[in-house]
């Protein structure tokens, strides 16, 4: 892996003029380096000279650096920012430059980082996984430690690498916290690019949102449709199963089209930092990173749109997309609307519910053939989701029936809740709306209902696993009692009064419901111990 050797050339350790280590950074070229603003502050403040050690390049002398004029983004009160671009007083020889890579981040994505914790001045690795956006201000992404050293102050400012590609996808900003010390935070590359546009000089990868979504007038008073803005935010905030939402927005300058554009911009990590004001009365904007990709399809061929999606999401083929949120605007204004639907939309939407693909498709005209084609696709997708839900509710009903029958066999087991009956009633409302052609209502409400069913089925699986475990333990105890009873009989102990006294309560505990496994286990173990004692006493 070429990047494994290359990263040593841009890895740096940062300290103050007293030789104390305060964090890490990454060289962008032979003169510029990136770190956290709070690392610079700990070295003496905004105007401090920061000591730079090139720990991965043998023979390269240490240098001094200061913050460039337009490279200071201090931490804000709500936790945003905390980025600093520094310039060496003299160019460094033999160093390399890291590339900041735009990438759609996903939960459980494996990552790694190299920092300088206490006692490891030469550095050490930590391995982790991304766990979703959060942190103060909502700009950070949580990082959970999986192995290696835990993050401490000496990790602040270090690059976070995608383990699969070696690409720099973020910068560690905060140490691990929590009782088990396994939670840290990082600033994604795209957030840094939004705060400090100059960093784009050293960036790679496709932006999440096409430039044409940025129209400063969209957020002016009365420009965007507030009600539709709220609908888009609600849809973006949903998690769980995938879905396809097709809408007609009207012409390019309609209030609904503007609402879509401005909401998408606020959902992009890179664009949201400098996005225009969110429409008044629309509530809170969506969280940064809520959209993985937003494509303006107007005037583009099906192949161009497909290539844009594959490049951003790192896909070999569109049908392999998983766990992503994609917006395609102007579907019916594309150069090839029907091929776009057939070749791109259909590939993404196929089994979207099961693959976690969330697709928002915006059309300009309800009369367009591509709109009608997508409506058929959406209807088929909703039908597939409803069929799957029906099977899940049937499965839950089966779990509850087993629980109703078997729960009576054991003490301390609650009876079945009969949630399947209530969920089936709710499900019938969706089937009725589907039959009436009210697909918008089905689409708006189905994801929440799917989560309710999913939680109920998981609980049902838990009940069944618990009862299966109890049955298995009861069978084991019965076999153990029978084994030792046969053993005592074979050694002539069948009429031993002490063993007889212990055998009967054990047998009753195992064969007379309701069963208390704790009492049965205690009775069987007492009998087993007594048999062993008798056998040890006999020659």
Coordinates of C-alpha atoms in Angstrom, one line a residue:
X1 CA 0.0 0.0 0.0
X2 CA 1.7 3.2 -1.2
X3 CA -0.3 5.4 1.1
X4 CA 1.1 3.5 4.1
X5 CA 4.6 4.8 3.3
X6 CA 3.4 8.2 2.2
X7 CA 1.6 9.0 5.4
X8 CA 4.8 8.9 7.4
X9 CA 6.1 11.8 5.3
X10 CA 3.2 14.1 6.3
X11 CA 2.7 13.1 9.9
X12 CA 4.0 15.7 12.4
X13 CA 4.1 16.2 16.2
X14 CA 3.4 19.7 17.5
X15 CA 4.6 21.4 20.7
X16 CA 5.5 24.7 22.3
X17 CA 8.8 26.5 22.8
X18 CA 9.4 24.6 26.1
X19 CA 9.5 21.2 24.4
X20 CA 6.0 20.1 25.6
X21 CA 3.9 18.1 23.2
X22 CA 0.4 19.4 22.7
X23 CA -0.9 17.5 19.7
X24 CA -0.5 16.4 16.1
X25 CA -0.9 17.7 12.6
X26 CA -0.6 16.8 9.0
X27 CA 1.5 18.4 6.3
X28 CA -0.4 19.5 3.2
X29 CA 2.8 20.4 1.2
X30 CA 6.4 21.3 2.1
X31 CA 5.2 24.5 3.8
X32 CA 1.6 24.2 5.1
X33 CA 0.1 22.0 7.8
X34 CA -3.3 21.5 9.4
X35 CA -4.2 21.0 13.0
X36 CA -6.9 21.9 15.6
X37 CA -7.1 25.5 16.7
X38 CA -7.1 24.5 20.4
X39 CA -3.7 22.8 19.9
X40 CA -2.3 26.1 18.7
X41 CA -3.9 27.8 21.7
X42 CA -2.3 25.4 24.1
X43 CA 1.1 26.2 22.5
X44 CA 0.7 29.8 23.4
X45 CA -2.2 31.3 21.5
X46 CA -3.1 32.4 18.0
X47 CA 0.2 34.2 17.4
X48 CA 2.4 31.6 19.0
X49 CA 5.3 29.9 17.2
X50 CA 4.5 26.2 17.1
X51 CA 7.3 23.6 17.1
X52 CA 6.9 21.0 14.3
X53 CA 8.7 17.7 14.5
X54 CA 8.7 15.5 11.4
X55 CA 8.6 12.2 13.3
X56 CA 8.2 10.0 10.2
X57 CA 11.0 11.5 8.1
X58 CA 14.5 10.6 9.4
X59 CA 17.1 13.4 9.0
X60 CA 14.6 16.2 8.6
X61 CA 15.2 18.9 11.3
X62 CA 12.4 20.3 13.3
X63 CA 10.8 23.6 12.3
X64 CA 8.7 26.4 13.5
X65 CA 5.3 27.4 12.1
X66 CA 2.6 30.1 12.7
X67 CA -1.0 30.4 11.7
X68 CA -1.6 32.0 8.2
X69 CA -3.7 35.1 7.9
X70 CA -6.8 33.4 6.6
X71 CA -6.3 30.1 8.4
X72 CA -7.8 30.6 11.8
X73 CA -11.2 29.1 12.8
X74 CA -11.3 29.0 16.6
X75 CA -13.8 26.8 18.5
X76 CA -17.2 28.4 18.6
X77 CA -19.5 28.5 21.6
X78 CA -21.6 25.7 20.1
X79 CA -18.6 23.5 19.3
X80 CA -18.1 24.3 15.7
X81 CA -14.8 25.3 14.0
X82 CA -11.5 24.4 15.8
X83 CA -9.3 24.4 12.7
X84 CA -6.0 26.0 12.1
X85 CA -3.8 26.2 8.9
X86 CA -0.2 26.9 9.7
X87 CA 2.8 27.8 7.5
X88 CA 6.4 26.8 8.2
X89 CA 9.0 29.6 8.5
X90 CA 11.2 27.5 6.2
X91 CA 10.2 24.8 3.7
X92 CA 10.8 21.3 4.9
X93 CA 12.7 18.8 2.8
X94 CA 11.7 15.2 2.3
X95 CA 8.1 15.6 3.6
X96 CA 5.0 14.7 1.7
X97 CA 1.6 16.3 1.5
X98 CA -1.7 14.7 2.7
X99 CA -4.8 14.9 0.6
X100 CA -8.1 15.7 2.3
X101 CA -10.6 13.4 0.8
X102 CA -14.3 14.0 0.5
X103 CA -16.2 10.8 1.3
X104 CA -19.7 9.7 2.2
X105 CA -19.2 8.6 5.8
X106 CA -21.2 5.6 7.2
X107 CA -21.9 4.1 10.6
X108 CA -19.4 1.4 11.6
X109 CA -16.8 2.6 9.0
X110 CA -13.4 1.3 10.2
X111 CA -10.8 4.1 10.7
X112 CA -7.4 4.6 12.3
X113 CA -5.3 7.5 13.7
X114 CA -1.7 8.1 14.8
X115 CA -1.2 10.3 17.8
X116 CA 1.2 11.1 20.6
X117 CA -0.3 10.1 23.9
X118 CA 1.5 10.6 27.2
X119 CA 4.4 8.2 27.4
X120 CA 4.6 7.6 23.7
X121 CA 6.4 10.6 22.3
X122 CA 7.2 8.8 19.1
X123 CA 3.5 8.0 18.6
X124 CA 1.0 5.1 18.6
X125 CA -2.0 3.9 16.6
X126 CA -5.6 3.8 17.7
X127 CA -8.2 1.9 15.7
X128 CA -11.9 2.7 15.8
X129 CA -15.2 2.9 14.0
X130 CA -17.5 5.8 13.1
X131 CA -20.7 5.9 15.1
X132 CA -22.8 8.8 13.6
X133 CA -22.9 12.5 13.7
X134 CA -23.2 14.5 17.0
X135 CA -21.1 16.5 19.4
X136 CA -21.7 20.1 20.2
X137 CA -23.0 22.0 17.2
X138 CA -23.7 18.8 15.3
X139 CA -20.6 19.1 13.2
X140 CA -18.6 16.3 14.6
X141 CA -18.8 12.5 14.0
X142 CA -18.5 10.1 17.0
X143 CA -15.5 7.8 17.0
X144 CA -15.6 4.6 19.0
X145 CA -12.4 2.9 20.0
X146 CA -12.1 -0.8 19.0
X147 CA -8.4 -1.5 19.7
X148 CA -5.0 0.1 20.2
X149 CA -4.3 3.0 22.6
X150 CA -7.1 5.3 23.6
X151 CA -7.2 8.8 22.4
X152 CA -5.7 11.5 24.7
X153 CA -4.7 15.1 24.2
X154 CA -1.7 14.1 22.0
X155 CA -4.2 12.9 19.3
X156 CA -5.8 16.3 18.8
X157 CA -5.1 17.5 15.2
X158 CA -4.1 14.2 13.8
X159 CA -5.5 12.8 10.6
X160 CA -8.3 10.2 10.7
X161 CA -7.8 7.6 8.0
X162 CA -10.3 5.4 6.3
X163 CA -8.9 1.9 6.9
X164 CA -9.9 0.5 3.5
X165 CA -8.5 3.2 1.3
X166 CA -6.0 5.0 3.5
X167 CA -7.7 8.3 2.6
X168 CA -7.7 11.2 5.1
X169 CA -11.5 11.6 6.0
X170 CA -11.3 13.8 9.1
X171 CA -9.3 15.2 12.0
X172 CA -9.5 14.2 15.6
X173 CA -10.8 17.1 17.7
X174 CA -11.7 15.7 21.1
X175 CA -10.4 13.0 23.4
X176 CA -12.3 9.9 24.4
X177 CA -14.8 10.5 27.1
X178 CA -17.3 8.4 29.0
X179 CA -17.0 5.9 31.8
X180 CA -15.2 3.3 29.6
X181 CA -13.1 5.9 27.7
X182 CA -14.2 4.7 24.3
X183 CA -15.8 7.8 22.8
X184 CA -14.0 10.5 20.8
X185 CA -15.0 13.0 18.1
X186 CA -13.6 13.9 14.7
X187 CA -14.2 16.8 12.3
X188 CA -15.1 15.4 8.8
X189 CA -13.0 16.7 5.9
X190 CA -16.1 18.2 4.3
X191 CA -16.9 20.2 7.4
X192 CA -13.3 21.5 7.4
X193 CA -13.6 22.5 3.8
X194 CA -16.7 24.5 4.6
X195 CA -15.1 26.4 7.4
X196 CA -11.8 27.0 5.6
X197 CA -12.4 27.0 1.8
X198 CA -8.7 27.5 1.2
X199 CA -8.2 23.8 2.2
X200 CA -9.9 22.8 -1.1
X201 CA -6.5 23.4 -2.7
X202 CA -5.4 20.2 -1.0
X203 CA -8.6 18.2 -1.3
X204 CA -9.8 15.3 -3.5
X205 CA -13.1 13.6 -4.1
X206 CA -16.5 14.7 -5.4
X207 CA -18.6 17.2 -3.4
X208 CA -21.8 15.8 -1.9
X209 CA -24.1 18.5 -3.5
X210 CA -23.9 19.9 -7.0
X211 CA -23.1 23.7 -7.2
X212 CA -26.5 24.4 -8.8
X213 CA -28.3 23.7 -5.5
X214 CA -26.8 26.9 -4.1
X215 CA -29.0 29.8 -4.9
X216 CA -28.7 32.7 -2.3
X217 CA -32.2 34.0 -2.9
X218 CA -33.8 30.7 -2.0
X219 CA -33.8 31.4 1.7
X220 CA -35.1 35.0 1.5
X221 CA -38.4 35.7 3.1
X222 CA -41.4 34.1 1.3
X223 CA -39.0 32.5 -1.3
X224 CA -39.2 28.9 -0.1
X225 CA -42.4 26.9 0.7
X226 CA -42.1 26.5 4.5
X227 CA -44.5 23.5 4.7
X228 CA -42.6 21.6 2.1
X229 CA -39.3 22.5 3.7
X230 CA -40.6 20.9 6.9
X231 CA -41.6 17.8 5.0
X232 CA -38.1 17.4 3.5
X233 CA -36.5 17.9 6.9
X234 CA -38.8 15.3 8.5
X235 CA -38.0 12.8 5.7
X236 CA -34.2 13.5 6.0
X237 CA -34.3 13.0 9.8
X238 CA -35.9 9.6 9.5
X239 CA -33.7 6.6 10.0
X240 CA -34.1 2.9 9.5
X241 CA -35.4 1.3 6.3
X242 CA -34.9 2.8 2.9
X243 CA -37.6 4.5 0.9
X244 CA -38.4 6.2 -2.4
X245 CA -40.1 9.6 -2.3
X246 CA -41.2 11.2 -5.6
X247 CA -42.4 14.8 -5.6
X248 CA -43.5 17.4 -8.2
X249 CA -41.9 20.7 -7.4
X250 CA -43.0 22.9 -10.3
X251 CA -40.7 25.1 -12.3
X252 CA -37.1 25.9 -11.4
X253 CA -38.1 29.0 -9.5
X254 CA -41.1 27.7 -7.7
X255 CA -41.4 28.0 -3.9
X256 CA -41.3 24.2 -3.6
X257 CA -38.2 23.8 -5.8
X258 CA -36.4 26.5 -3.7
X259 CA -37.4 24.8 -0.5
X260 CA -35.8 21.6 -1.8
X261 CA -32.6 23.3 -2.8
X262 CA -32.1 25.2 0.4
X263 CA -32.9 22.2 2.6
X264 CA -30.4 20.0 0.7
X265 CA -27.7 22.7 1.1
X266 CA -28.2 22.7 4.8
X267 CA -28.0 18.9 4.9
X268 CA -24.5 19.0 3.3
X269 CA -21.5 19.1 5.6
X270 CA -19.4 21.3 3.3
X271 CA -22.1 23.8 2.2
X272 CA -24.1 24.1 5.4
X273 CA -21.3 26.1 7.1
X274 CA -21.8 29.1 4.9
X275 CA -25.4 28.3 3.8
X276 CA -27.9 31.1 3.6
X277 CA -30.4 31.5 6.5
X278 CA -32.8 28.6 6.8
X279 CA -36.4 29.7 5.9
X280 CA -38.1 31.5 8.7
X281 CA -40.8 29.4 10.4
X282 CA -39.5 26.1 9.1
X283 CA -37.9 25.0 12.4
X284 CA -34.5 23.5 12.7
X285 CA -32.5 22.6 9.5
X286 CA -31.5 19.0 8.9
X287 CA -28.2 17.8 10.5
X288 CA -25.1 18.2 8.4
X289 CA -24.4 15.0 6.6
X290 CA -28.1 14.1 6.3
X291 CA -27.6 13.9 2.5
X292 CA -24.9 11.7 1.0
X293 CA -25.4 13.0 -2.5
X294 CA -27.6 15.5 -4.3
X295 CA -27.5 15.5 -8.1
X296 CA -29.0 18.1 -10.4
X297 CA -30.1 15.9 -13.4
X298 CA -31.2 18.8 -15.6
X299 CA -29.6 18.5 -19.0
X300 CA -27.5 15.5 -18.1
X301 CA -27.6 12.1 -19.6
X302 CA -28.5 8.9 -17.7
X303 CA -24.8 7.9 -17.9
X304 CA -23.6 11.2 -16.5
X305 CA -26.0 11.0 -13.6
X306 CA -25.1 7.4 -12.9
X307 CA -21.4 8.1 -13.1
X308 CA -21.8 11.0 -10.6
X309 CA -23.5 8.7 -8.2
X310 CA -21.0 5.9 -8.5
X311 CA -18.1 8.2 -8.1
X312 CA -19.4 9.9 -4.9
X313 CA -20.7 6.7 -3.3
X314 CA -17.7 4.5 -4.5
X315 CA -19.9 2.0 -6.3
X316 CA -19.0 -0.5 -9.0
X317 CA -22.6 -0.7 -9.9
X318 CA -25.7 1.2 -8.8
X319 CA -27.4 -1.9 -7.6
X320 CA -24.9 -2.3 -4.9
X321 CA -25.8 0.9 -3.1
X322 CA -26.5 0.5 0.6
X323 CA -27.4 2.8 3.6
X324 CA -27.3 6.1 1.8
X325 CA -29.6 9.1 1.1
X326 CA -29.6 10.4 -2.4
X327 CA -31.5 13.4 -3.9
X328 CA -32.0 13.6 -7.7
X329 CA -33.5 16.9 -8.8
X330 CA -35.0 17.7 -12.2
X331 CA -35.5 14.0 -13.2
X332 CA -37.9 15.0 -16.0
X333 CA -35.6 17.8 -17.2
X334 CA -32.7 15.4 -17.8
X335 CA -31.4 15.0 -21.3
X336 CA -32.8 11.4 -21.2
X337 CA -35.6 11.2 -18.6
X338 CA -36.9 7.7 -19.3
X339 CA -33.4 6.1 -19.6
X340 CA -32.5 7.9 -16.4
X341 CA -35.5 6.2 -14.7
X342 CA -34.8 2.8 -16.3
X343 CA -31.0 2.7 -15.8
X344 CA -30.4 4.7 -12.7
X345 CA -33.4 5.2 -10.6
X346 CA -34.6 1.6 -10.9
X347 CA -31.2 0.3 -10.0
X348 CA -31.1 2.4 -6.9
X349 CA -34.7 1.9 -5.9
X350 CA -34.7 -1.9 -6.3
X351 CA -35.2 -3.4 -2.8
X352 CA -34.4 0.0 -1.4
X353 CA -36.3 -0.7 1.8
X354 CA -34.1 -3.7 2.6
X355 CA -30.8 -2.1 1.6
X356 CA -31.3 1.2 3.4
X357 CA -31.3 3.3 0.3
X358 CA -33.3 6.5 0.7
X359 CA -34.1 8.2 -2.6
X360 CA -35.8 11.6 -3.1
X361 CA -36.8 12.2 -6.7
X362 CA -37.9 15.7 -7.8
X363 CA -39.9 16.3 -11.0
X364 CA -41.0 19.6 -12.6
X365 CA -44.2 18.4 -14.2
X366 CA -46.8 15.8 -13.2
X367 CA -47.6 15.3 -16.9
X368 CA -44.1 14.0 -17.8
X369 CA -43.8 10.3 -18.8
X370 CA -40.9 9.8 -16.5
X371 CA -43.1 11.0 -13.5
X372 CA -45.6 8.3 -14.4
X373 CA -42.9 5.7 -14.7
X374 CA -41.5 6.5 -11.3
X375 CA -44.9 6.6 -9.7
X376 CA -45.4 3.0 -10.9
X377 CA -41.9 2.2 -9.4
X378 CA -42.8 3.8 -6.1
X379 CA -46.1 1.9 -5.9
X380 CA -44.3 -1.3 -6.6
X381 CA -41.7 -0.5 -3.9
X382 CA -44.4 0.4 -1.4
X383 CA -46.1 -2.9 -2.2
X384 CA -42.9 -4.8 -1.6
X385 CA -42.5 -3.0 1.8
X386 CA -46.0 -3.8 2.8
X387 CA -45.6 -7.4 1.8
X388 CA -42.5 -7.6 4.0
X389 CA -44.3 -6.0 6.9
X390 CA -47.2 -8.5 6.6
X391 CA -44.7 -11.3 6.9
X392 CA -43.1 -9.7 9.9
X393 CA -46.4 -9.3 11.6
X394 CA -47.2 -12.9 10.9
X395 CA -43.9 -13.9 12.4
X396 CA -44.6 -11.8 15.5
X397 CA -48.0 -13.5 15.9
X398 CA -46.3 -16.9 15.7
X399 CA -43.8 -15.7 18.4
X400 CA -46.7 -14.6 20.6
X401 CA -48.6 -17.8 20.2
X402 CA -45.6 -19.8 21.3
X403 CA -45.1 -17.5 24.2
X404 CA -48.7 -17.8 25.2
X405 CA -48.4 -21.6 25.3
X406 CA -45.0 -22.0 26.7
X407 CA -44.9 -19.1 29.2
X408 CA -47.3 -21.1 31.4
X409 CA -44.6 -23.8 31.8
X410 CA -42.2 -21.5 33.7
X411 CA -42.4 -19.2 36.7
X412 CA -41.4 -15.6 36.2
X413 CA -42.3 -15.4 32.4
X414 CA -44.7 -12.8 31.3
X415 CA -47.6 -13.7 29.1
X416 CA -47.8 -12.7 25.5
X417 CA -48.7 -9.0 24.8
X418 CA -50.7 -9.7 21.7
X419 CA -49.0 -6.7 19.9
X420 CA -49.4 -8.5 16.6
X421 CA -53.2 -7.9 16.6
X422 CA -52.8 -4.2 17.2
X423 CA -50.1 -3.9 14.5
X424 CA -52.2 -5.9 12.0
X425 CA -55.0 -3.3 12.5
X426 CA -52.5 -0.5 11.8
X427 CA -51.2 -2.4 8.8
X428 CA -54.7 -2.7 7.4
X429 CA -54.9 1.1 7.3
X430 CA -51.8 1.2 5.0
X431 CA -53.3 -1.5 2.7
X432 CA -56.5 0.6 2.5
X433 CA -54.6 3.8 1.7
X434 CA -52.6 1.8 -1.0
X435 CA -55.9 0.6 -2.5
X436 CA -57.3 4.1 -2.5
X437 CA -54.2 5.4 -4.3
X438 CA -53.1 7.6 -1.4
X439 CA -49.4 6.7 -1.9
X440 CA -48.1 10.0 -0.4
X441 CA -49.8 9.2 2.9
X442 CA -48.4 5.6 2.8
X443 CA -44.9 7.0 2.1
X444 CA -45.0 9.7 4.8
X445 CA -46.0 7.3 7.5
X446 CA -44.7 3.9 6.6
X447 CA -41.1 4.3 7.9
X448 CA -42.3 5.0 11.4
X449 CA -44.7 2.0 11.3
X450 CA -41.9 -0.2 10.0
X451 CA -39.7 0.8 13.0
X452 CA -42.6 -0.1 15.3
X453 CA -43.0 -3.5 13.7
X454 CA -39.2 -4.1 13.7
X455 CA -38.9 -3.4 17.4
X456 CA -41.9 -5.7 18.2
X457 CA -40.4 -8.5 16.1
X458 CA -37.0 -8.1 17.8
X459 CA -38.8 -8.3 21.1
X460 CA -40.6 -11.4 19.9
X461 CA -37.3 -13.0 18.9
X462 CA -36.0 -12.2 22.4
X463 CA -39.0 -13.9 24.0
X464 CA -38.6 -17.0 21.8
X465 CA -34.9 -17.2 22.4
X466 CA -35.5 -16.9 26.2
X467 CA -38.1 -19.7 26.1
X468 CA -35.9 -21.9 23.8
X469 CA -33.1 -21.4 26.3
X470 CA -35.3 -22.4 29.2
X471 CA -36.5 -25.5 27.3
X472 CA -32.9 -26.4 26.5
X473 CA -31.8 -26.0 30.1
X474 CA -34.8 -28.1 31.3
X475 CA -33.8 -30.9 28.9
X476 CA -30.2 -30.7 30.1
X477 CA -31.3 -31.0 33.8
X478 CA -33.6 -33.9 33.0
X479 CA -30.8 -35.7 31.2
X480 CA -28.4 -35.0 34.1
X481 CA -30.8 -36.4 36.7
X482 CA -31.5 -39.5 34.6
X483 CA -27.7 -40.1 34.1
X484 CA -26.9 -40.0 37.8
X485 CA -30.0 -42.0 38.6
X486 CA -28.8 -44.8 36.3
X487 CA -25.4 -44.5 37.7
X488 CA -26.6 -44.9 41.3
X489 CA -28.7 -47.9 40.3
X490 CA -25.8 -49.6 38.5
X491 CA -23.8 -49.2 41.7
X492 CA -26.5 -50.7 43.9
X493 CA -27.6 -47.4 45.4
X494 CA -31.2 -47.3 44.2
X495 CA -32.7 -47.8 47.7
X496 CA -30.3 -45.4 49.4
X497 CA -32.6 -43.3 51.7
X498 CA -30.6 -40.1 51.4
X499 CA -30.5 -40.3 47.6
X500 CA -34.2 -41.2 47.5
X501 CA -34.9 -38.2 49.6
X502 CA -33.0 -35.9 47.2
X503 CA -34.2 -37.5 44.0
X504 CA -38.0 -37.0 44.5
X505 CA -37.9 -33.1 44.8
X506 CA -35.5 -33.0 41.8
X507 CA -37.9 -35.1 39.7
X508 CA -40.9 -33.1 40.8
X509 CA -39.1 -29.8 40.0
X510 CA -38.3 -31.1 36.5
X511 CA -41.6 -32.7 35.6
X512 CA -44.3 -30.8 37.4
X513 CA -45.1 -27.4 35.8
X514 CA -44.8 -24.5 36.2
X515 CA -41.1 -25.0 36.3
X516 CA -38.6 -22.9 38.3
X517 CA -35.3 -23.5 36.6
X518 CA -33.4 -22.0 39.5
X519 CA -35.1 -24.4 42.0
X520 CA -34.8 -27.3 39.6
X521 CA -31.1 -26.6 39.1
X522 CA -30.5 -26.5 42.8
X523 CA -32.4 -29.8 43.4
X524 CA -30.6 -31.6 40.6
X525 CA -27.2 -30.4 41.7
X526 CA -27.9 -31.5 45.3
X527 CA -28.8 -35.0 44.0
X528 CA -25.7 -35.1 41.7
X529 CA -23.4 -34.1 44.6
X530 CA -24.9 -36.7 46.9
X531 CA -24.4 -39.5 44.3
X532 CA -20.8 -38.5 43.8
X533 CA -20.2 -38.5 47.5
X534 CA -21.8 -42.0 47.8
X535 CA -19.7 -43.3 44.9
X536 CA -16.5 -41.9 46.5
X537 CA -17.3 -43.7 49.7
X538 CA -17.8 -47.1 48.0
X539 CA -14.8 -49.3 47.2

